[in-house]
XYZ file of C-alpha atoms in Angstrom:
241
model
C -20.763 -32.571 -17.720
C -19.134 -35.976 -17.419
C -16.888 -36.493 -14.367
C -13.917 -37.036 -16.701
C -14.681 -33.734 -18.421
C -14.579 -31.976 -15.048
C -11.263 -33.659 -14.241
C -9.705 -32.573 -17.545
C -11.067 -29.061 -17.030
C -9.392 -28.903 -13.600
C -6.085 -30.231 -14.985
C -5.938 -27.702 -17.819
C -6.889 -24.836 -15.494
C -4.327 -25.794 -12.829
C -1.538 -26.193 -15.380
C -1.738 -22.758 -16.982
C 0.409 -24.252 -19.755
C -0.390 -26.540 -22.698
C -1.177 -30.045 -21.437
C -0.268 -32.994 -23.702
C -3.334 -35.179 -24.271
C -1.142 -38.290 -24.000
C -0.303 -37.352 -20.395
C -4.000 -37.219 -19.524
C -4.581 -40.610 -21.153
C -1.602 -42.153 -19.317
C -2.021 -40.587 -15.867
C -5.811 -40.515 -15.573
C -6.257 -43.962 -17.082
C -8.725 -43.266 -19.872
C -8.834 -43.725 -23.636
C -8.021 -41.150 -26.292
C -11.601 -41.448 -27.546
C -12.932 -40.523 -24.098
C -10.587 -37.535 -23.821
C -11.600 -36.265 -27.264
C -15.269 -36.524 -26.301
C -14.560 -34.482 -23.163
C -12.660 -31.894 -25.185
C -15.719 -31.517 -27.425
C -17.809 -30.841 -24.308
C -15.343 -28.221 -23.118
C -15.288 -26.581 -26.557
C -19.060 -26.260 -26.408
C -18.963 -24.866 -22.875
C -16.184 -22.374 -23.589
C -17.434 -20.782 -26.787
C -19.366 -17.785 -28.070
C -19.200 -14.792 -25.717
C -17.522 -16.765 -22.920
C -14.403 -15.064 -21.582
C -12.433 -18.314 -21.751
C -11.726 -20.493 -24.786
C -10.094 -23.908 -24.865
C -7.397 -24.369 -27.498
C -6.434 -27.713 -29.031
C -3.178 -27.828 -30.987
C -0.344 -30.238 -31.688
C -1.791 -32.894 -29.389
C -2.142 -30.442 -26.487
C -4.948 -28.479 -24.832
C -4.813 -25.139 -23.033
C -7.117 -22.415 -21.735
C -6.859 -18.970 -23.329
C -8.781 -15.726 -23.084
C -11.375 -14.844 -25.708
C -9.636 -12.727 -28.406
C -12.683 -10.428 -28.405
C -11.594 -9.125 -24.990
C -7.905 -8.759 -25.854
C -7.696 -5.009 -25.185
C -9.369 -5.185 -21.767
C -7.283 -8.194 -20.712
C -4.048 -6.477 -21.721
C -5.035 -3.263 -19.932
C -5.264 -5.144 -16.623
C -2.682 -7.916 -17.022
C 0.213 -5.942 -18.527
C 0.754 -3.694 -15.457
C 0.634 -6.784 -13.226
C 3.311 -8.499 -15.327
C 5.410 -5.352 -15.365
C 5.262 -5.068 -11.576
C 6.165 -8.728 -11.154
C 9.081 -8.244 -13.543
C 10.289 -5.285 -11.498
C 10.008 -7.053 -8.174
C 11.535 -10.446 -8.870
C 13.311 -10.454 -12.202
C 15.074 -7.119 -12.270
C 17.495 -8.012 -9.488
C 18.458 -11.278 -11.190
C 18.951 -9.508 -14.523
C 21.154 -6.878 -12.870
C 23.288 -9.476 -11.071
C 23.759 -11.463 -14.271
C 24.718 -8.273 -16.108
C 27.406 -7.408 -13.545
C 28.694 -10.905 -12.857
C 28.394 -12.459 -16.334
C 29.085 -15.098 -17.275
C 27.429 -16.633 -14.222
C 25.799 -19.964 -13.368
C 22.375 -20.433 -11.778
C 23.891 -21.749 -8.557
C 26.202 -18.723 -8.316
C 23.212 -16.441 -8.835
C 21.314 -18.280 -6.107
C 24.284 -17.972 -3.740
C 24.079 -14.195 -4.138
C 20.282 -13.913 -3.792
C 19.859 -16.740 -1.248
C 16.665 -17.896 -2.991
C 15.791 -20.167 -5.897
C 16.210 -18.438 -9.278
C 14.617 -21.053 -11.551
C 11.603 -18.870 -12.341
C 13.722 -15.751 -12.878
C 16.099 -17.450 -15.300
C 13.228 -19.104 -17.168
C 11.472 -15.737 -17.534
C 14.618 -13.889 -18.622
C 15.299 -16.587 -21.216
C 11.722 -16.309 -22.514
C 12.109 -12.533 -22.734
C 15.365 -12.951 -24.628
C 17.257 -10.881 -22.060
C 19.818 -13.568 -21.239
C 21.196 -16.572 -23.096
C 23.314 -19.652 -22.273
C 26.794 -18.622 -23.366
C 28.666 -21.811 -22.465
C 29.428 -24.159 -19.585
C 31.683 -23.643 -16.611
C 34.659 -25.996 -16.385
C 33.706 -27.439 -13.011
C 31.922 -30.539 -11.720
C 28.645 -30.990 -13.575
C 29.552 -28.447 -16.260
C 26.804 -25.968 -15.213
C 25.431 -23.565 -17.835
C 26.791 -20.017 -17.879
C 24.428 -17.138 -18.587
C 25.085 -13.688 -20.069
C 22.905 -10.748 -21.151
C 21.703 -10.125 -24.707
C 21.113 -7.038 -26.823
C 17.473 -7.174 -25.659
C 18.719 -6.507 -22.126
C 20.453 -3.345 -23.341
C 17.321 -2.255 -25.215
C 15.141 -2.902 -22.174
C 17.286 -0.640 -19.988
C 18.110 1.825 -22.794
C 21.836 1.149 -22.646
C 24.307 1.285 -25.518
C 26.607 -1.200 -23.811
C 27.161 -2.996 -20.506
C 29.774 -0.365 -19.694
C 26.938 2.126 -19.167
C 25.534 0.202 -16.202
C 25.468 2.335 -13.043
C 27.441 1.444 -9.939
C 26.413 -2.000 -8.664
C 25.562 -0.857 -5.119
C 23.639 2.115 -6.502
C 21.581 -0.121 -8.789
C 20.835 -2.552 -5.957
C 19.630 0.398 -3.855
C 17.362 1.481 -6.704
C 15.952 -2.038 -6.988
C 15.307 -2.122 -3.221
C 13.429 1.164 -3.553
C 11.334 -0.224 -6.397
C 10.522 -3.276 -4.294
C 9.460 -1.009 -1.418
C 7.186 0.956 -3.760
C 5.673 -2.261 -5.065
C 5.015 -3.397 -1.472
C 3.195 -0.107 -0.821
C 1.093 -0.714 -3.924
C 0.174 -4.153 -2.593
C -1.007 -2.571 0.668
C -3.117 -0.130 -1.335
C -4.525 -2.994 -3.400
C -5.682 -4.682 -0.183
C -8.216 -1.863 0.258
C -10.110 -3.272 -2.722
C -11.271 -6.427 -1.001
C -14.458 -8.026 -2.219
C -17.599 -6.648 -0.609
C -21.194 -7.695 -1.014
C -22.211 -4.134 -1.821
C -20.699 -2.567 -4.923
C -17.617 -0.496 -4.124
C -17.959 3.213 -4.854
C -14.593 5.042 -4.765
C -16.348 8.423 -4.554
C -18.306 7.506 -1.462
C -17.160 9.510 1.572
C -16.496 8.150 5.036
C -19.729 9.564 6.424
C -21.852 7.628 3.923
C -19.846 4.475 4.528
C -20.510 4.794 8.275
C -24.221 5.258 7.596
C -24.256 2.092 5.536
C -22.492 0.105 8.209
C -24.729 1.394 11.021
C -27.624 -0.758 12.171
C -30.879 0.107 10.336
C -33.295 2.288 12.264
C -36.084 0.263 13.766
C -39.500 1.515 12.657
C -42.717 1.117 14.612
C -45.274 -0.917 12.650
C -48.176 0.986 11.080
C -51.518 -0.077 12.573
C -54.949 0.896 11.243
C -58.235 -0.350 12.732
C -56.373 -2.998 14.653
C -54.619 -4.323 11.553
C -50.828 -4.148 11.221
C -49.723 -3.114 7.732
C -46.484 -4.723 6.528
C -43.641 -2.300 5.803
C -43.586 -3.037 2.097
C -47.285 -2.163 1.750
C -47.343 1.059 3.757
C -47.276 3.289 0.674
C -49.715 1.160 -1.337
C -52.966 3.190 -1.404
C -54.952 0.409 -3.074
C -54.221 -2.038 -0.286
C -55.229 0.497 2.367
C -58.439 1.368 0.475
C -59.496 -2.262 0.264
C -58.867 -2.664 3.991
C -60.889 0.497 4.696
C -63.830 -0.869 2.656
C -63.924 -3.871 4.930
């Protein structure tokens, strides 16, 4: 492919979000005609049975998975998203629920880490909403929980929330369980040989042991290569000589 096509491919992949074509034209220093030609190349590359498609819409481009593999993608990705939600978002949602209305900076003071991603995710999920602005310097946005938050945690009202310290302890326990899962996941590191979960330790040790050195087969002063030892035709021809 053209070098510019490779550059655009890298940009779209690294973004993970829709990339405005005008940004590519401005920042890379190319023409709209050149970008469109590259997009055509990418469409041809990512088509048919390919697992990745490239979408072009509203002056933007983005990578997406092939709809034909939707079920398999969801089966793997959904649990990952759920675990990430549990580990990083749940605590922020709980704090907002107890302290609402609350600003982002107040939330960050409690957690001692940046909460930009958490708030963005909770807004996307419709679990919190901007309910006003605090009457202080800068007029920061105040956040509160929505009905979707109650549905998510199967609550009829905020009054049904458990004790704050108890909920924080539960969240800590969930985080500990998730950490244990990550340790278990590390056992599935890439190996050259295909991984077989049913293979016992004894067979694994046999595989890892150094191969047994075999003495070469010699007939009439001729050494027969290992891969021809069982070939009767080769031996017969040699015998005829």
